[in-house]
Amino acid sequence: MTLLSVSNGRLRTLQTAGDAAAALLRSEGYLPLPGLLTTTGLSVLREDAERLEQAARRRDFTMTCMGGSPRHMTTLGGHDIAKASNLVPELYADPELLALISGLIGQRPLPVPDPVERHVLNILHREGDTHGAHTDDYPYALVIFLEAPSSPEDGGLLEYVCDAASLRDLTAGPARTAHHRAGDAYLLRSDTTAHRVTPLTRAGVRRTVLNFAYTTPGAVPQTTTSARRLYA
Ligand SMILES: O=C(O)CCC(=O)C(=O)O
Ligand SMILES: [Fe+2]
């Protein structure tokens, strides 16, 4: 058993049973990384996100290229984040974080070529806010929670179906769901796992995540217009 661990002040020392976790990610398309952020990591990233939110844009539309699924959220794209934050790009390229991901995916994670999609900020903050069904353009997403509804009843759950034939799989059959807390993270095989974030069920709750997208050597990205529509 390989133990993967990360410890750099912002990321907690995770004693992950690498082989078992990697196998879980392969079979489920999803791997929870509870408490990935330290208290300090969470607080500095939250501060950064609060500042970045001032430049973020409200989005309310349906994503035609993703089965007309809804987007009701406030977002900031990677290109804008890179102009305003050192912390987020630094964490995205953190050698220890990359080593952790590498141990879990069994390949070298590479930064995605498109600066818009590299690291994005997604904020759900109104009742009904949702990030509707989709798959990502690149193979892996590390989603880091800066704010989350404390109760699953409040919505903001990740719903996913591994190896989905189509986005309809999310509604046609039983999808898996996962609730996360601030400071948690998860790794998703995001190009083949259909996923969505369920609507917030009441006013006054917030769900803020950073999504770090990674590709791998030889991966062929799905080229969709979704990131441009949501982040450009
Ligand atoms: O917020 C989440 O949990 C998922 C984010 C996501 O799917 C994305 O940004 O592509
Ligand atoms: Fe996604």
Coordinates of N, CA and C and ligand atoms in Angstrom, one line a residue:
M1 N 0.8 -1.2 0.0 CA 0.0 0.0 0.0 C 0.9 1.3 0.0
T2 N 0.6 2.1 -0.9 CA 1.4 3.4 -1.0 C 0.6 4.4 -0.2
L3 N 1.3 5.1 0.7 CA 0.7 6.2 1.4 C 1.0 7.5 0.7
L4 N 0.0 8.2 0.3 CA 0.3 9.5 -0.3 C 0.0 10.6 0.7
S5 N 0.9 11.5 0.8 CA 0.6 12.6 1.8 C 1.0 13.9 1.3
V6 N 0.3 14.9 1.7 CA 0.5 16.3 1.3 C 0.6 17.1 2.6
S7 N 1.6 18.0 2.7 CA 1.6 18.9 3.8 C 2.4 20.1 3.5
N8 N 1.7 21.2 3.2 CA 2.5 22.4 2.9 C 1.9 23.7 3.5
G9 N 1.2 23.5 4.6 CA 0.6 24.6 5.3 C -0.9 24.9 4.9
R10 N -1.1 24.7 3.6 CA -2.5 25.0 3.1 C -3.3 23.7 2.9
L11 N -2.5 22.6 2.7 CA -3.1 21.3 2.4 C -2.8 20.4 3.6
R12 N -3.8 19.7 4.1 CA -3.6 18.9 5.2 C -2.8 17.6 4.8
T13 N -2.1 17.0 5.8 CA -1.4 15.8 5.6 C -2.5 14.7 5.4
L14 N -2.6 14.2 4.2 CA -3.6 13.2 3.9 C -2.9 11.9 3.9
Q15 N -3.3 11.0 4.8 CA -2.7 9.6 4.7 C -3.7 8.8 3.9
T16 N -3.5 8.9 2.6 CA -4.4 8.2 1.7 C -3.8 6.8 1.3
A17 N -4.6 5.8 1.4 CA -4.1 4.5 0.9 C -4.2 4.6 -0.6
G18 N -3.1 4.9 -1.2 CA -3.0 5.3 -2.6 C -3.7 4.3 -3.5
D19 N -3.3 3.0 -3.4 CA -3.8 2.0 -4.3 C -5.3 1.8 -4.2
A20 N -5.8 1.8 -3.0 CA -7.3 1.6 -2.8 C -8.0 2.8 -3.3
A21 N -7.5 4.0 -3.1 CA -8.1 5.3 -3.5 C -8.1 5.4 -5.0
A22 N -7.0 5.0 -5.6 CA -6.9 5.0 -7.1 C -7.9 4.1 -7.7
A23 N -8.0 2.9 -7.1 CA -9.0 1.9 -7.6 C -10.4 2.4 -7.5
L24 N -10.7 3.1 -6.4 CA -12.0 3.7 -6.2 C -12.3 4.8 -7.2
L25 N -11.4 5.6 -7.5 CA -11.5 6.7 -8.5 C -11.8 6.0 -9.8
R26 N -11.1 5.0 -10.2 CA -11.3 4.3 -11.5 C -12.6 3.7 -11.6
S27 N -13.1 3.0 -10.5 CA -14.4 2.3 -10.6 C -15.6 3.3 -10.4
E28 N -15.4 4.3 -9.6 CA -16.6 5.2 -9.3 C -16.6 6.5 -10.1
G29 N -15.4 6.8 -10.6 CA -15.3 8.1 -11.3 C -15.2 9.3 -10.3
Y30 N -15.2 9.0 -9.0 CA -15.3 10.0 -7.9 C -14.5 9.6 -6.7
L31 N -13.7 10.5 -6.2 CA -13.0 10.1 -5.0 C -13.0 11.3 -4.0
P32 N -13.7 11.1 -2.8 CA -13.7 12.2 -1.8 C -12.4 12.4 -1.2
L33 N -12.0 13.7 -0.9 CA -10.8 14.0 -0.2 C -11.2 14.9 0.9
P34 N -11.8 14.4 2.0 CA -12.4 15.2 3.0 C -11.3 15.9 3.8
G35 N -11.5 17.2 4.1 CA -10.6 18.0 4.9 C -9.2 18.2 4.2
L36 N -9.2 18.3 2.9 CA -8.0 18.5 2.2 C -7.3 19.8 2.6
L37 N -8.1 20.9 2.9 CA -7.6 22.1 3.3 C -7.3 22.2 4.8
T38 N -6.2 22.8 5.2 CA -6.0 23.1 6.6 C -6.9 24.3 6.9
T39 N -7.0 24.6 8.2 CA -7.8 25.8 8.6 C -7.2 27.0 8.0
T40 N -5.9 27.1 8.0 CA -5.2 28.3 7.3 C -5.5 28.3 5.8
G41 N -5.3 27.1 5.2 CA -5.6 27.0 3.8 C -7.0 27.5 3.4
L42 N -8.0 27.0 4.2 CA -9.4 27.4 4.0 C -9.5 28.9 4.2
S43 N -8.9 29.5 5.2 CA -9.2 30.9 5.5 C -8.5 31.8 4.4
V44 N -7.3 31.4 4.0 CA -6.6 32.3 3.0 C -7.3 32.2 1.6
L45 N -7.8 31.0 1.3 CA -8.5 30.8 0.0 C -9.8 31.5 0.0
R46 N -10.5 31.4 1.2 CA -11.8 32.1 1.3 C -11.6 33.6 1.1
E47 N -10.6 34.2 1.8 CA -10.4 35.6 1.6 C -10.1 36.0 0.2
D48 N -9.3 35.1 -0.5 CA -9.0 35.4 -1.9 C -10.3 35.3 -2.7
A49 N -11.1 34.3 -2.4 CA -12.4 34.1 -3.2 C -13.3 35.3 -3.0
E50 N -13.4 35.8 -1.8 CA -14.2 36.9 -1.5 C -13.8 38.1 -2.4
R51 N -12.5 38.3 -2.5 CA -12.0 39.4 -3.3 C -12.3 39.1 -4.8
L52 N -12.1 37.9 -5.2 CA -12.3 37.5 -6.6 C -13.8 37.6 -7.0
E53 N -14.7 37.4 -6.0 CA -16.1 37.4 -6.3 C -16.6 38.8 -6.8
Q54 N -15.8 39.8 -6.4 CA -16.2 41.2 -6.9 C -16.1 41.3 -8.4
A55 N -15.2 40.5 -9.0 CA -15.0 40.6 -10.4 C -15.8 39.5 -11.1
A56 N -16.5 38.6 -10.3 CA -17.2 37.5 -10.9 C -18.5 38.0 -11.6
R57 N -19.1 37.1 -12.5 CA -20.3 37.5 -13.2 C -21.4 36.5 -13.0
R58 N -22.6 37.1 -12.9 CA -23.8 36.3 -12.7 C -24.1 35.6 -14.1
R59 N -24.5 34.3 -14.0 CA -24.9 33.6 -15.3 C -26.2 32.9 -15.0
D60 N -27.1 33.2 -15.9 CA -28.4 32.5 -15.9 C -28.8 32.1 -17.3
F61 N -28.6 30.9 -17.7 CA -28.9 30.5 -19.0 C -29.0 28.9 -19.1
T62 N -29.4 28.4 -20.2 CA -29.4 27.0 -20.4 C -28.2 26.7 -21.4
M63 N -27.5 25.6 -21.1 CA -26.3 25.2 -21.8 C -26.8 24.3 -23.0
T64 N -26.9 24.9 -24.2 CA -27.4 24.1 -25.3 C -26.6 22.9 -25.6
C65 N -25.3 23.0 -25.5 CA -24.4 21.9 -25.9 C -24.4 20.8 -24.8
M66 N -25.1 21.0 -23.6 CA -25.1 20.0 -22.6 C -26.6 19.7 -22.3
G67 N -27.3 19.4 -23.3 CA -28.7 19.0 -23.2 C -29.7 20.0 -22.6
G68 N -29.3 21.3 -22.8 CA -30.1 22.4 -22.3 C -30.2 22.4 -20.8
S69 N -29.2 21.9 -20.1 CA -29.2 22.0 -18.6 C -29.0 23.4 -18.1
P70 N -29.6 23.7 -16.9 CA -29.5 25.1 -16.4 C -28.2 25.5 -15.8
R71 N -27.9 26.7 -15.9 CA -26.8 27.3 -15.2 C -27.4 28.6 -14.5
H72 N -27.4 28.5 -13.1 CA -27.8 29.6 -12.3 C -26.7 29.8 -11.3
M73 N -25.8 30.7 -11.5 CA -24.6 30.7 -10.7 C -23.8 32.0 -11.0
T74 N -22.8 32.3 -10.1 CA -21.9 33.4 -10.4 C -20.5 32.8 -10.6
T75 N -19.8 33.2 -11.7 CA -18.5 32.5 -12.0 C -17.4 33.5 -12.3
L76 N -16.2 33.0 -12.2 CA -15.0 33.7 -12.6 C -14.1 32.7 -13.3
G77 N -13.7 33.0 -14.5 CA -12.8 32.1 -15.3 C -11.4 32.2 -14.9
G78 N -10.6 31.2 -15.3 CA -9.2 31.1 -15.0 C -8.4 32.2 -15.4
H79 N -8.7 32.8 -16.6 CA -7.9 33.9 -17.1 C -8.0 35.1 -16.2
D80 N -9.3 35.3 -15.7 CA -9.5 36.5 -14.8 C -8.9 36.2 -13.5
I81 N -9.0 35.0 -13.0 CA -8.4 34.6 -11.7 C -6.9 34.8 -11.7
A82 N -6.2 34.4 -12.8 CA -4.8 34.6 -13.0 C -4.3 36.0 -12.9
K83 N -5.2 36.9 -13.4 CA -4.9 38.4 -13.3 C -4.9 38.9 -11.9
A84 N -5.8 38.3 -11.1 CA -6.1 38.9 -9.8 C -5.6 38.1 -8.6
S85 N -5.1 36.9 -8.8 CA -4.7 36.1 -7.7 C -3.4 35.4 -7.9
N86 N -2.5 35.4 -6.9 CA -1.3 34.6 -7.0 C -1.6 33.2 -6.4
L87 N -2.4 33.3 -5.3 CA -2.6 32.1 -4.5 C -3.2 30.9 -5.3
V88 N -4.3 31.2 -6.1 CA -5.0 30.1 -6.8 C -4.1 29.5 -7.9
P89 N -3.4 30.3 -8.8 CA -2.5 29.6 -9.7 C -1.4 28.9 -9.1
E90 N -0.9 29.4 -7.9 CA 0.2 28.7 -7.2 C -0.3 27.4 -6.6
L91 N -1.5 27.3 -6.1 CA -2.0 26.1 -5.6 C -2.2 25.1 -6.7
Y92 N -2.7 25.6 -7.8 CA -3.0 24.7 -9.0 C -1.8 24.0 -9.4
A93 N -0.6 24.7 -9.3 CA 0.6 24.1 -9.8 C 1.5 23.6 -8.6
D94 N 0.9 23.5 -7.4 CA 1.7 23.1 -6.2 C 2.3 21.7 -6.4
P95 N 3.6 21.5 -6.3 CA 4.2 20.2 -6.6 C 3.6 19.1 -5.7
E96 N 3.3 19.4 -4.4 CA 2.8 18.4 -3.5 C 1.4 18.0 -3.9
L97 N 0.6 19.0 -4.3 CA -0.8 18.7 -4.8 C -0.7 17.8 -6.1
L98 N 0.2 18.2 -7.0 CA 0.3 17.4 -8.2 C 0.8 16.0 -7.9
A99 N 1.7 15.8 -6.9 CA 2.1 14.5 -6.6 C 1.0 13.7 -6.0
L100 N 0.1 14.3 -5.2 CA -1.0 13.6 -4.7 C -1.9 13.1 -5.8
I101 N -2.2 14.0 -6.7 CA -3.1 13.7 -7.9 C -2.5 12.6 -8.7
S102 N -1.2 12.8 -9.0 CA -0.5 11.8 -9.8 C -0.6 10.4 -9.2
G103 N -0.5 10.3 -7.9 CA -0.6 9.0 -7.2 C -2.0 8.4 -7.3
L104 N -3.0 9.3 -7.4 CA -4.4 8.8 -7.5 C -4.8 8.5 -8.9
I105 N -4.3 9.2 -9.9 CA -4.7 8.9 -11.3 C -3.7 8.0 -12.0
G106 N -2.6 7.8 -11.4 CA -1.6 6.9 -12.0 C -0.9 7.5 -13.3
Q107 N -1.1 8.8 -13.5 CA -0.5 9.4 -14.6 C 0.0 10.8 -14.1
R108 N 0.7 11.5 -15.0 CA 1.2 12.8 -14.6 C 0.0 13.8 -14.9
P109 N -0.5 14.6 -13.9 CA -1.5 15.6 -14.2 C -0.8 16.8 -14.9
L110 N -1.4 17.2 -16.0 CA -0.8 18.4 -16.7 C -1.8 19.5 -16.7
P111 N -1.3 20.8 -16.6 CA -2.2 21.9 -16.7 C -2.9 21.9 -18.0
V112 N -4.2 22.3 -18.0 CA -4.9 22.3 -19.3 C -4.4 23.5 -20.1
P113 N -4.4 23.4 -21.4 CA -3.8 24.5 -22.2 C -4.7 25.8 -22.2
D114 N -6.0 25.6 -22.0 CA -6.8 26.8 -22.0 C -6.9 27.5 -20.7
P115 N -6.3 28.7 -20.6 CA -6.3 29.5 -19.3 C -7.7 29.7 -18.7
V116 N -8.7 29.8 -19.6 CA -10.1 30.0 -19.1 C -10.5 28.9 -18.2
E117 N -10.2 27.7 -18.6 CA -10.7 26.5 -17.9 C -9.8 26.0 -16.8
R118 N -8.6 26.5 -16.7 CA -7.6 25.9 -15.8 C -8.1 25.8 -14.4
H119 N -8.4 27.0 -13.8 CA -8.9 27.0 -12.4 C -10.0 28.1 -12.4
V120 N -11.2 27.6 -12.1 CA -12.4 28.5 -12.1 C -13.1 28.6 -10.7
L121 N -13.8 29.6 -10.6 CA -14.5 29.9 -9.3 C -16.0 29.8 -9.6
N122 N -16.7 28.9 -8.9 CA -18.2 28.7 -9.1 C -18.9 29.1 -7.8
I123 N -19.8 30.0 -7.8 CA -20.5 30.4 -6.6 C -22.0 30.2 -6.8
L124 N -22.6 29.4 -5.9 CA -24.1 29.3 -5.9 C -24.5 30.0 -4.6
H125 N -25.4 31.0 -4.8 CA -25.7 31.9 -3.6 C -27.1 32.3 -3.5
R126 N -28.0 31.9 -4.5 CA -29.4 32.2 -4.4 C -30.2 30.9 -4.4
E127 N -31.4 31.0 -3.8 CA -32.3 29.9 -3.8 C -32.5 29.4 -5.3
G128 N -32.4 28.1 -5.5 CA -32.5 27.6 -6.9 C -31.2 27.6 -7.7
D129 N -30.2 28.2 -7.2 CA -28.9 28.2 -8.0 C -28.4 26.8 -8.2
T130 N -28.0 26.5 -9.4 CA -27.6 25.1 -9.7 C -26.6 25.2 -10.9
H131 N -25.7 24.2 -10.8 CA -24.7 24.0 -12.0 C -25.2 22.7 -12.6
G132 N -25.9 22.9 -13.7 CA -26.7 21.7 -14.3 C -25.8 20.7 -15.0
A133 N -26.4 19.6 -15.4 CA -25.7 18.4 -15.9 C -24.7 18.7 -17.0
H134 N -23.6 18.1 -16.9 CA -22.6 18.2 -18.0 C -21.4 17.2 -17.8
T135 N -20.6 17.1 -18.7 CA -19.3 16.5 -18.5 C -18.2 17.6 -18.9
D136 N -17.0 17.5 -18.3 CA -16.0 18.5 -18.5 C -15.2 18.2 -19.8
D137 N -14.5 19.2 -20.3 CA -13.7 19.0 -21.5 C -12.4 18.2 -21.2
Y138 N -11.9 18.2 -20.0 CA -10.6 17.6 -19.6 C -10.9 16.4 -18.7
P139 N -9.9 15.4 -18.6 CA -10.2 14.2 -17.9 C -10.4 14.3 -16.4
Y140 N -9.7 15.2 -15.7 CA -9.8 15.2 -14.2 C -10.1 16.6 -13.7
A141 N -10.9 16.6 -12.7 CA -11.3 17.9 -12.0 C -11.0 17.7 -10.5
L142 N -10.3 18.6 -9.9 CA -10.2 18.6 -8.4 C -11.0 19.8 -8.0
V143 N -12.1 19.5 -7.2 CA -13.0 20.5 -6.8 C -12.8 20.7 -5.3
I144 N -12.5 22.0 -4.9 CA -12.2 22.3 -3.5 C -13.3 23.2 -3.0
F145 N -13.8 22.9 -1.8 CA -14.9 23.6 -1.2 C -14.5 24.7 -0.3
L146 N -14.9 25.9 -0.6 CA -14.6 27.1 0.3 C -15.8 27.4 1.2
E147 N -17.0 27.2 0.6 CA -18.2 27.3 1.4 C -19.2 26.2 0.9
A148 N -20.0 25.7 1.9 CA -20.9 24.7 1.5 C -22.1 24.7 2.5
P149 N -23.3 24.4 2.0 CA -24.4 24.3 2.9 C -24.1 23.2 3.9
S150 N -24.4 23.5 5.2 CA -24.0 22.5 6.2 C -24.9 21.3 6.2
S151 N -26.2 21.5 5.7 CA -27.1 20.3 5.7 C -27.3 19.9 4.2
P152 N -27.3 18.6 4.0 CA -27.7 18.1 2.6 C -29.1 18.5 2.2
E153 N -29.9 18.8 3.2 CA -31.3 19.3 2.8 C -31.3 20.6 2.1
D154 N -30.2 21.3 2.2 CA -30.2 22.7 1.6 C -29.7 22.6 0.2
G155 N -29.5 21.4 -0.4 CA -29.1 21.3 -1.8 C -27.6 21.5 -1.9
G156 N -27.2 21.7 -3.2 CA -25.7 21.9 -3.5 C -25.0 20.6 -3.4
L157 N -25.7 19.5 -3.6 CA -25.1 18.1 -3.6 C -24.5 17.9 -5.0
L158 N -23.4 17.1 -5.0 CA -22.9 16.6 -6.3 C -23.7 15.4 -6.6
E159 N -24.2 15.3 -7.9 CA -24.8 14.1 -8.4 C -24.0 13.6 -9.5
Y160 N -23.7 12.3 -9.6 CA -22.9 11.9 -10.7 C -23.2 10.5 -11.1
V161 N -22.9 10.2 -12.4 CA -23.0 8.8 -12.9 C -21.7 8.6 -13.7
C162 N -21.0 7.5 -13.2 CA -19.7 7.2 -13.8 C -19.9 6.5 -15.2
D163 N -19.0 6.7 -16.1 CA -19.1 6.1 -17.5 C -20.4 6.3 -18.1
A164 N -20.9 7.6 -18.1 CA -22.3 7.8 -18.6 C -22.3 7.7 -20.1
A165 N -23.3 7.1 -20.6 CA -23.5 7.1 -22.1 C -24.0 8.4 -22.6
S166 N -24.8 9.0 -21.7 CA -25.3 10.4 -22.1 C -25.7 11.1 -20.8
L167 N -26.0 12.4 -20.9 CA -26.3 13.2 -19.7 C -27.7 12.7 -19.1
R168 N -28.5 12.1 -20.0 CA -29.8 11.6 -19.5 C -29.6 10.5 -18.4
D169 N -28.5 9.9 -18.4 CA -28.2 8.9 -17.3 C -28.4 9.5 -15.9
L170 N -28.2 10.8 -15.8 CA -28.3 11.4 -14.5 C -29.7 11.5 -14.0
T171 N -30.7 11.5 -14.9 CA -32.0 11.6 -14.5 C -32.8 10.3 -14.7
A172 N -32.3 9.5 -15.6 CA -33.0 8.2 -16.0 C -32.9 7.2 -14.9
G173 N -31.7 7.1 -14.3 CA -31.6 6.0 -13.3 C -31.1 6.6 -12.0
P174 N -30.7 5.7 -11.0 CA -30.2 6.2 -9.8 C -28.8 6.8 -9.9
A175 N -28.7 8.1 -9.6 CA -27.4 8.7 -9.6 C -26.8 8.7 -8.2
R176 N -25.5 8.7 -8.1 CA -24.9 8.8 -6.8 C -24.9 10.3 -6.3
T177 N -25.0 10.5 -5.0 CA -24.9 11.9 -4.6 C -23.9 12.0 -3.5
A178 N -23.3 13.2 -3.4 CA -22.3 13.4 -2.3 C -22.4 14.8 -1.8
H179 N -22.3 14.9 -0.4 CA -22.4 16.2 0.3 C -21.0 16.5 0.8
H180 N -20.6 17.7 0.7 CA -19.3 18.1 1.1 C -19.3 19.3 2.1
R181 N -18.3 19.5 2.8 CA -18.2 20.6 3.8 C -17.1 21.5 3.3
A182 N -17.1 22.8 3.8 CA -16.0 23.7 3.5 C -14.7 23.1 3.9
G183 N -13.7 23.1 3.1 CA -12.4 22.5 3.4 C -12.2 21.1 2.8
D184 N -13.3 20.5 2.3 CA -13.3 19.2 1.7 C -12.9 19.4 0.2
A185 N -12.6 18.4 -0.4 CA -12.3 18.4 -1.9 C -12.7 17.0 -2.4
Y186 N -12.9 16.9 -3.8 CA -13.0 15.6 -4.4 C -12.3 15.6 -5.7
L187 N -12.0 14.5 -6.2 CA -11.4 14.3 -7.5 C -12.4 13.5 -8.4
L188 N -12.6 14.0 -9.6 CA -13.6 13.5 -10.5 C -13.0 13.1 -11.8
R189 N -13.3 11.9 -12.3 CA -13.0 11.6 -13.7 C -14.0 12.4 -14.6
S190 N -13.8 13.6 -14.8 CA -14.8 14.5 -15.2 C -15.3 14.6 -16.6
D191 N -14.5 13.9 -17.5 CA -14.9 13.9 -18.9 C -15.9 12.8 -19.2
T192 N -15.9 11.7 -18.4 CA -16.7 10.6 -18.7 C -17.7 10.3 -17.6
T193 N -17.6 11.1 -16.5 CA -18.6 11.0 -15.4 C -19.6 12.2 -15.6
A194 N -20.9 11.9 -15.9 CA -21.9 12.9 -16.0 C -22.1 13.5 -14.6
H195 N -22.1 14.8 -14.4 CA -22.3 15.3 -13.1 C -23.1 16.7 -13.1
R196 N -23.6 17.0 -11.9 CA -24.3 18.2 -11.8 C -24.4 18.6 -10.3
V197 N -24.7 19.8 -10.0 CA -24.8 20.3 -8.6 C -26.3 20.6 -8.4
T198 N -26.9 19.9 -7.4 CA -28.4 20.1 -7.2 C -28.7 21.5 -6.7
P199 N -29.9 22.0 -7.1 CA -30.2 23.4 -6.7 C -30.2 23.6 -5.2
L200 N -29.8 24.8 -4.8 CA -29.9 25.2 -3.4 C -31.4 25.4 -3.1
T201 N -31.8 24.8 -2.0 CA -33.3 24.8 -1.7 C -33.8 25.9 -0.9
R202 N -32.9 26.8 -0.4 CA -33.4 28.0 0.3 C -32.4 29.1 0.2
A203 N -33.0 30.3 0.5 CA -32.1 31.5 0.5 C -31.2 31.5 1.7
G204 N -30.1 32.2 1.6 CA -29.2 32.4 2.7 C -28.1 31.4 2.8
V205 N -28.1 30.4 1.9 CA -27.0 29.4 2.0 C -26.1 29.7 0.7
R206 N -24.8 29.4 0.9 CA -23.9 29.6 -0.2 C -23.0 28.4 -0.4
R207 N -22.6 28.2 -1.6 CA -21.7 27.1 -2.0 C -20.7 27.6 -3.0
T208 N -19.4 27.7 -2.5 CA -18.4 28.2 -3.3 C -17.3 27.2 -3.5
V209 N -16.9 26.9 -4.8 CA -15.9 26.0 -5.1 C -14.8 26.5 -6.0
L210 N -13.6 26.0 -5.9 CA -12.6 26.2 -6.9 C -12.6 24.9 -7.7
N211 N -12.6 25.0 -9.0 CA -12.4 23.7 -9.8 C -11.1 23.8 -10.6
F212 N -10.2 22.9 -10.2 CA -8.9 22.8 -10.9 C -9.0 21.7 -12.0
A213 N -8.8 22.0 -13.3 CA -8.9 21.0 -14.3 C -7.5 20.6 -14.7
Y214 N -7.4 19.3 -14.9 CA -6.1 18.7 -15.3 C -6.3 17.8 -16.5
T215 N -5.3 17.7 -17.4 CA -5.3 16.8 -18.4 C -4.1 15.8 -18.2
T216 N -4.0 14.8 -19.1 CA -2.9 13.8 -18.9 C -2.2 13.7 -20.2
P217 N -1.0 13.1 -20.2 CA -0.3 13.0 -21.5 C -1.1 12.1 -22.4
G218 N -1.3 12.6 -23.6 CA -2.0 11.8 -24.6 C -3.5 11.9 -24.6
A219 N -4.1 12.6 -23.6 CA -5.5 12.7 -23.5 C -6.1 13.6 -24.6
V220 N -7.2 13.2 -25.2 CA -7.8 14.1 -26.2 C -9.0 14.8 -25.5
P221 N -8.9 16.2 -25.4 CA -9.9 16.9 -24.8 C -11.2 16.9 -25.6
Q222 N -12.4 16.9 -24.9 CA -13.6 17.1 -25.6 C -13.6 18.6 -25.9
T223 N -13.9 18.9 -27.2 CA -13.9 20.4 -27.4 C -15.4 20.9 -27.5
T224 N -15.8 21.4 -26.4 CA -17.2 22.0 -26.4 C -17.1 23.5 -26.1
T225 N -18.2 24.1 -26.3 CA -18.2 25.6 -26.1 C -18.7 26.0 -24.7
S226 N -18.8 24.9 -23.9 CA -19.4 25.2 -22.5 C -18.6 26.1 -21.7
A227 N -17.3 25.9 -21.7 CA -16.4 26.7 -20.8 C -16.5 28.2 -21.2
R228 N -16.4 28.4 -22.5 CA -16.5 29.8 -23.1 C -17.8 30.5 -22.6
R229 N -18.9 29.7 -22.7 CA -20.2 30.3 -22.3 C -20.3 30.6 -20.8
L230 N -19.7 29.8 -20.0 CA -19.8 29.9 -18.6 C -18.8 30.8 -18.0
Y231 N -17.6 31.0 -18.6 CA -16.5 31.7 -18.0 C -15.9 32.8 -18.8
A232 N -16.2 32.9 -20.1 CA -15.5 34.0 -20.8 C -16.3 35.3 -20.8
Ligands
LIG1 O1 -19.2 22.4 -8.0 C1 -19.1 21.2 -8.2 O2 -19.1 20.3 -7.3 C2 -18.8 20.7 -9.6 C3 -18.1 21.8 -10.5 C4 -18.1 21.4 -11.9 O3 -18.6 20.4 -12.3 C5 -17.3 22.2 -12.9 O4 -16.9 23.3 -12.5 O5 -17.2 21.7 -14.0
FE2 FE -17.8 19.8 -14.2

